[in-house]
mmCIF file of C-alpha atoms and ligand atoms in Angstrom:
data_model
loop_
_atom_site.group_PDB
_atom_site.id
_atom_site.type_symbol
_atom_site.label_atom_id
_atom_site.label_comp_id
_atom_site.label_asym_id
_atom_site.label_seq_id
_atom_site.Cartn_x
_atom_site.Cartn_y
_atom_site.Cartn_z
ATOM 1 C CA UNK A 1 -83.141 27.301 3.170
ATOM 2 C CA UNK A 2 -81.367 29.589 5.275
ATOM 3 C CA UNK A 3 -82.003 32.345 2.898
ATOM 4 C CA UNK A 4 -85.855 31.508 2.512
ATOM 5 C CA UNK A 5 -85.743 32.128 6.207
ATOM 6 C CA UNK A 6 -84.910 35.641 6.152
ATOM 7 C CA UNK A 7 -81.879 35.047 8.847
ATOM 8 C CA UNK A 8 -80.144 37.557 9.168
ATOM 9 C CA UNK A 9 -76.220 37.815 8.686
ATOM 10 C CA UNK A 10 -74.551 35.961 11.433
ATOM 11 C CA UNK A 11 -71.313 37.898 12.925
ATOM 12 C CA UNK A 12 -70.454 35.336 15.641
ATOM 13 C CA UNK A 13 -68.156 32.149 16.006
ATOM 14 C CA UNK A 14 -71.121 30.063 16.953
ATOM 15 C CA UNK A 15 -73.835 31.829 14.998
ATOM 16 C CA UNK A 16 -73.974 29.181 12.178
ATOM 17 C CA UNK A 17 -74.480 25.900 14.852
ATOM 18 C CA UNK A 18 -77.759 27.598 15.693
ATOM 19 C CA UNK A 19 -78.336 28.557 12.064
ATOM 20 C CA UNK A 20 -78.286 25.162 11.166
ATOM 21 C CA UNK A 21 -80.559 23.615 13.899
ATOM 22 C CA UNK A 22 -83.083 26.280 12.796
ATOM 23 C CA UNK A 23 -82.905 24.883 9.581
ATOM 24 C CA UNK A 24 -83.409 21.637 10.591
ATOM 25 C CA UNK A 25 -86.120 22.459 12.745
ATOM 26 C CA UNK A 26 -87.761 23.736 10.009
ATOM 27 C CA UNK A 27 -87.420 21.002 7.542
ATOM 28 C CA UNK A 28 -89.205 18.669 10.160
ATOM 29 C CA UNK A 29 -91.704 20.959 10.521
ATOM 30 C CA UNK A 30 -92.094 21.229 6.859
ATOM 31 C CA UNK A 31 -92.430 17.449 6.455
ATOM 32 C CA UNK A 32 -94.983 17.766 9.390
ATOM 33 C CA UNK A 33 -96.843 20.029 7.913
ATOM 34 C CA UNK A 34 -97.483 18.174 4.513
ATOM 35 C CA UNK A 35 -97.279 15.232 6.049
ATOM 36 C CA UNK A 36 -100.704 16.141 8.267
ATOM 37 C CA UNK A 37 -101.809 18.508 5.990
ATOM 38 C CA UNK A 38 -102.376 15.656 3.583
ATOM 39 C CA UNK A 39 -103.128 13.462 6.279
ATOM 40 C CA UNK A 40 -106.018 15.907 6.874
ATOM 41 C CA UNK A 41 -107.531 16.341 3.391
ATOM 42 C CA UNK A 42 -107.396 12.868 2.568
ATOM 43 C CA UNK A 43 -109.622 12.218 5.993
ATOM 44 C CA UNK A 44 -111.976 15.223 4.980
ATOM 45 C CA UNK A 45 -112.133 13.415 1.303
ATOM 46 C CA UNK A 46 -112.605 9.979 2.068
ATOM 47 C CA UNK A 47 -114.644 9.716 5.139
ATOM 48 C CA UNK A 48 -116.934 12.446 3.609
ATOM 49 C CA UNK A 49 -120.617 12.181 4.591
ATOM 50 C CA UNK A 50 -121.920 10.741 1.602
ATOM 51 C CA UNK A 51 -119.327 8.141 1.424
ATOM 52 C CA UNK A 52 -119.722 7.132 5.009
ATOM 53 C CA UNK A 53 -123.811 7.587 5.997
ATOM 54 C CA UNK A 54 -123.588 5.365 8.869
ATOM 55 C CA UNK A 55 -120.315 5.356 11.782
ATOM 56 C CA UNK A 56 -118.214 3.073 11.854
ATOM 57 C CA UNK A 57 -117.596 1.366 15.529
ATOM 58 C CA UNK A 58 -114.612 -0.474 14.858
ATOM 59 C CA UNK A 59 -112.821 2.371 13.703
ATOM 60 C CA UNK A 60 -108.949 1.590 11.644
ATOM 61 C CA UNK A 61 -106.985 -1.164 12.725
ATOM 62 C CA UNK A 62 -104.121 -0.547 11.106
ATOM 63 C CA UNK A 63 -100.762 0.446 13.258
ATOM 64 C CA UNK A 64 -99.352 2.953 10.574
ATOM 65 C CA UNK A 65 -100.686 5.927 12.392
ATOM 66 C CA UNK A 66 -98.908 4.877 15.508
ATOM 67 C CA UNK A 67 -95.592 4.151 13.714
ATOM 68 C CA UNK A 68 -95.533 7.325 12.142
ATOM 69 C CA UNK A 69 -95.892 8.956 15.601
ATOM 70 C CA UNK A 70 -93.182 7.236 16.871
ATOM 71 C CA UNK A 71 -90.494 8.176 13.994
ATOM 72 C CA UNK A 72 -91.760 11.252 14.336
ATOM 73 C CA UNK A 73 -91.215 11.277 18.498
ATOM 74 C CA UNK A 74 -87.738 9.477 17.438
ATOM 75 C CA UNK A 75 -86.615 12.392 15.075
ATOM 76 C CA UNK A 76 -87.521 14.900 17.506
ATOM 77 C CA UNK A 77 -85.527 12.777 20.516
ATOM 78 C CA UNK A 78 -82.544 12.806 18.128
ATOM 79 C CA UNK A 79 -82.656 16.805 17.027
ATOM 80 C CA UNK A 80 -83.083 17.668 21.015
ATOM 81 C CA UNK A 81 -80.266 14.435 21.931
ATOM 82 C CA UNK A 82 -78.027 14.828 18.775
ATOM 83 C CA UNK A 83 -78.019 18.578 17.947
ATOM 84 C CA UNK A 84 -80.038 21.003 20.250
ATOM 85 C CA UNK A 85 -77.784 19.787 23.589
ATOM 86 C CA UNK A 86 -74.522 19.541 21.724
ATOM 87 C CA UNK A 87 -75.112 23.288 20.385
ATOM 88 C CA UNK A 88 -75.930 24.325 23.802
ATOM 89 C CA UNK A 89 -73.154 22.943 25.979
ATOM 90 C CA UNK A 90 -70.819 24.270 23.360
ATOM 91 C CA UNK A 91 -71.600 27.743 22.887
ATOM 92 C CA UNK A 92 -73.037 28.130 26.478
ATOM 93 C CA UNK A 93 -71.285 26.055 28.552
ATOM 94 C CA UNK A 94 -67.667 26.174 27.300
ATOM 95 C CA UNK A 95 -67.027 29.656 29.231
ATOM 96 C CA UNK A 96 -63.272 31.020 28.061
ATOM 97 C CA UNK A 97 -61.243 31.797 30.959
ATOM 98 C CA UNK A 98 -61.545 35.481 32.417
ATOM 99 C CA UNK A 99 -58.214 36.385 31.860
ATOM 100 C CA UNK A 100 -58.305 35.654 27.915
ATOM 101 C CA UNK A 101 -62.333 37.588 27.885
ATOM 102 C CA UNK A 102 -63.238 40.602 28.010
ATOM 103 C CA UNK A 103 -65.897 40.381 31.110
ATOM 104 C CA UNK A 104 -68.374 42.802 30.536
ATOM 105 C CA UNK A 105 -71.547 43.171 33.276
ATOM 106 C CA UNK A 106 -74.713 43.800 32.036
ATOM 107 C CA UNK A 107 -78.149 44.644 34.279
ATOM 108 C CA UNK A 108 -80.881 45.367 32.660
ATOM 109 C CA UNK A 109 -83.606 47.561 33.827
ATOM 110 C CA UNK A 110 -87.042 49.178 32.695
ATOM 111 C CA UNK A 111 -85.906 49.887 30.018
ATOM 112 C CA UNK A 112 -82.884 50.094 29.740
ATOM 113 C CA UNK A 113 -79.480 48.151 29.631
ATOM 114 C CA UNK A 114 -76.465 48.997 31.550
ATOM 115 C CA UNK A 115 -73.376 48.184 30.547
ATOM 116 C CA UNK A 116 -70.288 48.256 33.039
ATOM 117 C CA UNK A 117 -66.242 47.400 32.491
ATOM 118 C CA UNK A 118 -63.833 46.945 34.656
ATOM 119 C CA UNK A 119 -61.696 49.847 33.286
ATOM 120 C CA UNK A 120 -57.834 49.242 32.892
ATOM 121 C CA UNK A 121 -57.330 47.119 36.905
ATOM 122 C CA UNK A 122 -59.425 44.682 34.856
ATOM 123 C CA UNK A 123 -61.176 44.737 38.315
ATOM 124 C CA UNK A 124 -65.152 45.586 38.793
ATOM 125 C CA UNK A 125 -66.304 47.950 41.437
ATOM 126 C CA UNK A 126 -68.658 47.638 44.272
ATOM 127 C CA UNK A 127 -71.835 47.876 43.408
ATOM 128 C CA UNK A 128 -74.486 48.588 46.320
ATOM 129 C CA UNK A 129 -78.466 49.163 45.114
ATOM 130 C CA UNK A 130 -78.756 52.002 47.774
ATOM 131 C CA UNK A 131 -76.227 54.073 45.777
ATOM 132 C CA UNK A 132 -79.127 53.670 42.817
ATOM 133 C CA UNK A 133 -80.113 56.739 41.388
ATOM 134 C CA UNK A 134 -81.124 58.578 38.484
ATOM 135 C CA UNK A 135 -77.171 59.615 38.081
ATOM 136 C CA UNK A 136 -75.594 56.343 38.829
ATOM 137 C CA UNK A 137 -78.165 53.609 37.799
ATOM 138 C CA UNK A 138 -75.615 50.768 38.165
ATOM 139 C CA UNK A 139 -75.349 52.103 42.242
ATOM 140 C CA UNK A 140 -72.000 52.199 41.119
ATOM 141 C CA UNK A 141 -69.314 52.917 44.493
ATOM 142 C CA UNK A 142 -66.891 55.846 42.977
ATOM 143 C CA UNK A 143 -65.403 55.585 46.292
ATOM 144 C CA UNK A 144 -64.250 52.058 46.193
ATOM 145 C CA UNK A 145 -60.452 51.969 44.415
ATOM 146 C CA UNK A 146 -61.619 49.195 42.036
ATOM 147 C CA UNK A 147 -64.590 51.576 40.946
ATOM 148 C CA UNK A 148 -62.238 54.598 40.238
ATOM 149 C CA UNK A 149 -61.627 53.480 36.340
ATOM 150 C CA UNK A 150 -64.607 51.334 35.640
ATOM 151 C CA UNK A 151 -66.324 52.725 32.576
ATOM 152 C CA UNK A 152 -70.121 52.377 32.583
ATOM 153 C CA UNK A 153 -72.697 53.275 29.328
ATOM 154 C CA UNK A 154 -76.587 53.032 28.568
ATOM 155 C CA UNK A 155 -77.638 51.679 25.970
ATOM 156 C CA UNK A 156 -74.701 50.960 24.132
ATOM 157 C CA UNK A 157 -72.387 48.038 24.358
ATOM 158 C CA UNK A 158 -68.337 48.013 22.687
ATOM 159 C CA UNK A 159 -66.860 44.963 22.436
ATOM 160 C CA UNK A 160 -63.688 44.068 20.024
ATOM 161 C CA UNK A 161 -64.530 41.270 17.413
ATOM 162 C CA UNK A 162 -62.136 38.225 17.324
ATOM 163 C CA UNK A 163 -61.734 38.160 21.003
ATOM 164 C CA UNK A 164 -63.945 35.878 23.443
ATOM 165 C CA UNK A 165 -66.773 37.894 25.067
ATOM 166 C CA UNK A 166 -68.231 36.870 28.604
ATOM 167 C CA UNK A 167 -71.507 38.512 30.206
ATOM 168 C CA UNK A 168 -72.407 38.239 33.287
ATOM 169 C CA UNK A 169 -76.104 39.426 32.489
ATOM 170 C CA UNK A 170 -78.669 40.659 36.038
ATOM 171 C CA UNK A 171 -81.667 42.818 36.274
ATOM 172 C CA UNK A 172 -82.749 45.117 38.742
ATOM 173 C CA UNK A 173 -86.748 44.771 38.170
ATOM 174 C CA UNK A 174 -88.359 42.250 36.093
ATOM 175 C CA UNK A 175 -87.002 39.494 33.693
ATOM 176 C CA UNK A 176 -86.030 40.570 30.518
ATOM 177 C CA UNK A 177 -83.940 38.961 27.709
ATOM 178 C CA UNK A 178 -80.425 40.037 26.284
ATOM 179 C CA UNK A 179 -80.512 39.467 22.655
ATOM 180 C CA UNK A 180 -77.980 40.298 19.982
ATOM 181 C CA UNK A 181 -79.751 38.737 16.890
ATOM 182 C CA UNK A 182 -76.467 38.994 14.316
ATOM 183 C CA UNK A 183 -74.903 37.047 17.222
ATOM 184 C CA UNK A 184 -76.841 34.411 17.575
ATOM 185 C CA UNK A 185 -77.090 35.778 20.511
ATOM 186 C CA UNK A 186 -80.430 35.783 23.681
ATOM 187 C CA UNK A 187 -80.532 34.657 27.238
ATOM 188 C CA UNK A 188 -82.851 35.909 29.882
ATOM 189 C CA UNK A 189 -81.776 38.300 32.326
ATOM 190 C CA UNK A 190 -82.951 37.511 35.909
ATOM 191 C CA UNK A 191 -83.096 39.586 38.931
ATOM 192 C CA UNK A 192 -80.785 38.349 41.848
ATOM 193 C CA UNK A 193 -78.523 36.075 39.194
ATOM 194 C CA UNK A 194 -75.479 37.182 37.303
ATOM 195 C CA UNK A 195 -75.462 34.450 34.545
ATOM 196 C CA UNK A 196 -72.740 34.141 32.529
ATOM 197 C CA UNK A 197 -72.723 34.216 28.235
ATOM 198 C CA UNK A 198 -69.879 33.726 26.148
ATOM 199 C CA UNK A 199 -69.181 34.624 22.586
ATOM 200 C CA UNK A 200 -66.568 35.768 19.719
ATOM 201 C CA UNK A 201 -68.152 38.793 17.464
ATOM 202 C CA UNK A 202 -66.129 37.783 13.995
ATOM 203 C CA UNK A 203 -67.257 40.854 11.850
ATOM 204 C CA UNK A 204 -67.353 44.485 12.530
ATOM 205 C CA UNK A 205 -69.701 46.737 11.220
ATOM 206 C CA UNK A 206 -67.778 47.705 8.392
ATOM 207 C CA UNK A 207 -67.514 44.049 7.282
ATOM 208 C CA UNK A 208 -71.114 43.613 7.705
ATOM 209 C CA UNK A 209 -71.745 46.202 5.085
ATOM 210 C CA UNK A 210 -69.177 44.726 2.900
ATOM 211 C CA UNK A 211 -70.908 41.680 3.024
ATOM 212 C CA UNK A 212 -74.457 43.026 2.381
ATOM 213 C CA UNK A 213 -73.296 45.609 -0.286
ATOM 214 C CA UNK A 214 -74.951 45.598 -3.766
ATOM 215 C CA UNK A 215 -75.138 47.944 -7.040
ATOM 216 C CA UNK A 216 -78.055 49.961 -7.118
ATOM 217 C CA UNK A 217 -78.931 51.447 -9.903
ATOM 218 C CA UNK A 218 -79.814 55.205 -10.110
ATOM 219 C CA UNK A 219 -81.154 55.445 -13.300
ATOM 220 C CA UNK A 220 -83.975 58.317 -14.022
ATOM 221 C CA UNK A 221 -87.401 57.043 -12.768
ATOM 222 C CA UNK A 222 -85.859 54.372 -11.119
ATOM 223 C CA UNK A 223 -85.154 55.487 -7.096
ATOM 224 C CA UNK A 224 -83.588 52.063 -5.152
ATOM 225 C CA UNK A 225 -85.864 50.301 -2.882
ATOM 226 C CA UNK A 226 -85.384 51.265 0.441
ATOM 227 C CA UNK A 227 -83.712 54.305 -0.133
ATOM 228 C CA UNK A 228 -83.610 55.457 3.151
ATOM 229 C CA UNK A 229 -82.150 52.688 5.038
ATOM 230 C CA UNK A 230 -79.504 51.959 2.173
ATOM 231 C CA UNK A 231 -75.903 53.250 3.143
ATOM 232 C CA UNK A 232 -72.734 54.211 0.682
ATOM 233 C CA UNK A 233 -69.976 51.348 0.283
ATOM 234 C CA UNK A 234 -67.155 53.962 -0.754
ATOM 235 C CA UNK A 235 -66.850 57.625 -0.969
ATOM 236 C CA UNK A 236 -69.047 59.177 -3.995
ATOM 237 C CA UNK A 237 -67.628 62.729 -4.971
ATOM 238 C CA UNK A 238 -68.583 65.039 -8.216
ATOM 239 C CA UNK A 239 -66.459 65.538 -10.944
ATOM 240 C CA UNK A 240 -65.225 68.501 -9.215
ATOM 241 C CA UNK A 241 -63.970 66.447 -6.338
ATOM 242 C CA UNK A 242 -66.991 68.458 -4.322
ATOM 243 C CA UNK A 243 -68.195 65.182 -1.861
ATOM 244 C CA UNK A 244 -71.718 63.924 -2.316
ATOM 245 C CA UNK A 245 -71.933 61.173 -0.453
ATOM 246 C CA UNK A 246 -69.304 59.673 2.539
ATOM 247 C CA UNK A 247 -68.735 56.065 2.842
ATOM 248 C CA UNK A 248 -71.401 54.926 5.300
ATOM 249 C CA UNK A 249 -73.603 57.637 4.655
ATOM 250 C CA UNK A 250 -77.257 57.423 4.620
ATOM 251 C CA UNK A 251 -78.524 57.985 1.004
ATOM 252 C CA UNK A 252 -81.638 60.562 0.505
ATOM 253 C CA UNK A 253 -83.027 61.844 -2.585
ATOM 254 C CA UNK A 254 -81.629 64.741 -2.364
ATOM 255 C CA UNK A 255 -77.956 62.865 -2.624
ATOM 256 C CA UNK A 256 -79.604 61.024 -5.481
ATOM 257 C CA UNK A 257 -80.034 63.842 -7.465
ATOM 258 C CA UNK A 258 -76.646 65.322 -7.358
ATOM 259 C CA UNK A 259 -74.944 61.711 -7.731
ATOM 260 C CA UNK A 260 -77.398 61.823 -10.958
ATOM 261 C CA UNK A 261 -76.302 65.393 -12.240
ATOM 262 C CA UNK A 262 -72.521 64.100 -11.880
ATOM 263 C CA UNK A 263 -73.199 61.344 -14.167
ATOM 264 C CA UNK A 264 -73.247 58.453 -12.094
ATOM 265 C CA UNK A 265 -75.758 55.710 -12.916
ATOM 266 C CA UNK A 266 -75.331 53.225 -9.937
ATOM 267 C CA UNK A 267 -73.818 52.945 -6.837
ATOM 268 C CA UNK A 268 -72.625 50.720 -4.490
ATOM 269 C CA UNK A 269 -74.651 50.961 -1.116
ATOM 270 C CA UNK A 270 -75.980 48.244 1.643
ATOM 271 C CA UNK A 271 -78.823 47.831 3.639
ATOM 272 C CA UNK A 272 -77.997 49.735 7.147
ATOM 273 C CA UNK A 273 -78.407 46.936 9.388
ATOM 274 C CA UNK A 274 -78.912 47.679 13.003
ATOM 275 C CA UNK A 275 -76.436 46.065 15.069
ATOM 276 C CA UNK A 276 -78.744 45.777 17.856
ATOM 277 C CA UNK A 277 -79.225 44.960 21.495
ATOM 278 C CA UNK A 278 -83.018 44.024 21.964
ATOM 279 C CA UNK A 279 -84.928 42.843 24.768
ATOM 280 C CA UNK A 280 -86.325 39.380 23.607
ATOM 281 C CA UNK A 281 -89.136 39.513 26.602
ATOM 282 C CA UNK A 282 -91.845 41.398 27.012
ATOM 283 C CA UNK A 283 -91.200 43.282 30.009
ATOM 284 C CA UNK A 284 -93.673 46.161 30.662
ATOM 285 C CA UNK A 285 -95.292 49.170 28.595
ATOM 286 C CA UNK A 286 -91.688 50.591 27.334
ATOM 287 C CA UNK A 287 -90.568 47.174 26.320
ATOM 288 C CA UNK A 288 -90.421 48.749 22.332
ATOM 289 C CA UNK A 289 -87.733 51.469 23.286
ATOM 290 C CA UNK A 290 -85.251 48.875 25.156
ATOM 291 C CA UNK A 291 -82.868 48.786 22.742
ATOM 292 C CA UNK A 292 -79.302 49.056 22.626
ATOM 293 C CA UNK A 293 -76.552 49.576 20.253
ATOM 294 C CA UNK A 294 -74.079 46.986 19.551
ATOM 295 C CA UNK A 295 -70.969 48.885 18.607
ATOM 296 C CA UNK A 296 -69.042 46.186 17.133
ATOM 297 C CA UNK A 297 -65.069 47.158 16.758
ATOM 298 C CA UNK A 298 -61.550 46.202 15.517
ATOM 299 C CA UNK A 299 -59.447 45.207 18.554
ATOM 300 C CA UNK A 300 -58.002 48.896 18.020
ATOM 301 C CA UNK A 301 -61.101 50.816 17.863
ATOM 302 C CA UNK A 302 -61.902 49.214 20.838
ATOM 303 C CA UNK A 303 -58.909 50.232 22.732
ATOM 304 C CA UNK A 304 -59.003 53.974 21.568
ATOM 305 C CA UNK A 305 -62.674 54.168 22.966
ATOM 306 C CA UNK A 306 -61.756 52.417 26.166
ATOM 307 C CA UNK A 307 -58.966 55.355 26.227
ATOM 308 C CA UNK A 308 -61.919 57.582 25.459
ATOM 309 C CA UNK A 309 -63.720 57.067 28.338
ATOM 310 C CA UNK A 310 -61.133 56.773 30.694
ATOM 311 C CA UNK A 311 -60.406 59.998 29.731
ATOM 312 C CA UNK A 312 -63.619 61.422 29.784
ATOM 313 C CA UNK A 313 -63.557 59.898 33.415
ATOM 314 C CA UNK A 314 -60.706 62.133 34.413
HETATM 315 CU CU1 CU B 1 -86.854 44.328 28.775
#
């Protein structure tokens, strides 16, 4: 089932609870579906004008109708009672302690998101909305100590897998909706709160490659599906040692060709998933173009771009 749903690959500790209540969800719904599907043609078969000329005033007496409706109210009171809650108070309500998170602030804008860390204090600067401009759309106080390391992006969000991630997530204009789809990830963002998310990444991007990596085959007349979005698993040279194609490198015809001329039939390559931030809510006319990157690192990575920026800072 949870292929035949398209889902896409889940990279987060709690990803697979809400995996699975989508999959229940849509068994019920499935059974719903034949269930009053059939319900439906029967009706349009059996009570069919020529078989019933003249109405009938009593109408059905039987209760089955009613105790179907009831199971069916039943099941739905245990998926919300049994599974929907539980999934919710654990994966949103079971905040990890600031001092073992990373706390990262997000506000959202039209259309845009802005990302903000503490820097190395571990301590977030003042923020005052009059400071707001084109420059410094956070409103970000440079002058306040706290401020003088905090790290601020657009658009694209680091965050170290293994390690417990916690949002507070604002907007400065209109409602829109922080979603990380391989996270299992989407809450709405609401001017005037800072609500809080938590969650673990568990794969980096690498790891999500490995994971969706298959052999295509490059055999003449046959060019992969796709081509263009599919990226190299491993380093693909000539055998001259000239490189044709670098591990996580797009593929292109023209890459095709040469990997063809040096006598290589296949090759390993995966779709190029976009780790993405999206805004789950339509929130005005540039609602298509507020997306993010999710740069999802090792613990290291992570640590050498935070080093980066600080830098870059200075
Ligand atoms: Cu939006």
């Amino acid at each position: 089932m949870h292929d035949l749903l398209g889902l896409p690959i889940d990279a987060s500790s709690h990803g697979h609870t809400i995996d699975e209540m989508i999959v229940i969800i849509h068994w019920l719904m499935l059974v719903l579906f034949v269930g009053w599907g059939g319900f439906f043609t029967y009706s349009l078969i059996r009570f069919r004008r020529a078989k019933s000329p003249k109405a009938d005033y009593v109408g059905v007496k039987s209760h089955t109708s009613s105790y179907i409706e009831v199971a069916v109210a039943l099941f739905e009171g245990v998926l919300l009672v049994g599974f929907a809650i539980p999934v919710w108070s654990n994966v949103w309500l079971s905040y990890p302690d600031e001092n073992d998170a990373l706390v990262v602030h997000v506000v959202a804008e039209q259309f845009a998101w802005n990302i903000h860390y503490p820097g190395k204090d571990g301590v977030f600067g003042r923020r005052d909305i009059s400071l707001v401009t084109s420059d410094n759309p956070l409103g970000l106080d440079r002058d306040d100590p706290d401020a003088k390391d905090d790290i601020t992006t657009i658009n694209n969000m680091h965050i170290p897998v293994g390690k417990p991630i916690l949002v507070y997530l604002t907007s400065k204009d209109v409602i829109h909706s922080f979603a990380l789809p391989l996270l299992r990830v989407k809450q709405d963002a609401i001017p005037g709160q800072a609500i809080p998310i938590a969650f673990t990444a568990t794969m980096t991007l690498d790891e999500i490659r490995d994971q969706l990596k298959k052999k295509y085959s490059l055999a003449d007349g046959h060019l992969p599906e796709n081509l263009s979005t599919l990226v190299a698993s491993t380093d693909y040279n000539a055998g001259d040692g000239t490189p044709i194609l670098a591990k996580g490198e797009l593929l292109n015809e023209d890459a095709i060709a040469k990997l063809r001329e040096a006598g290589i039939s296949s090759i390993e390559a995966s779709q190029d998933t976009p780790v993405e931030i999206a805004c789950a809510q339509l929130c005005g006319l540039g609602h298509y173009r507020m997306r993010g990157t999710l740069v999802l690192n090792t613990p290291e990575q992570f640590e050498a771009w935070l080093e980066d920026e600080a830098a870059y800072l200075e």
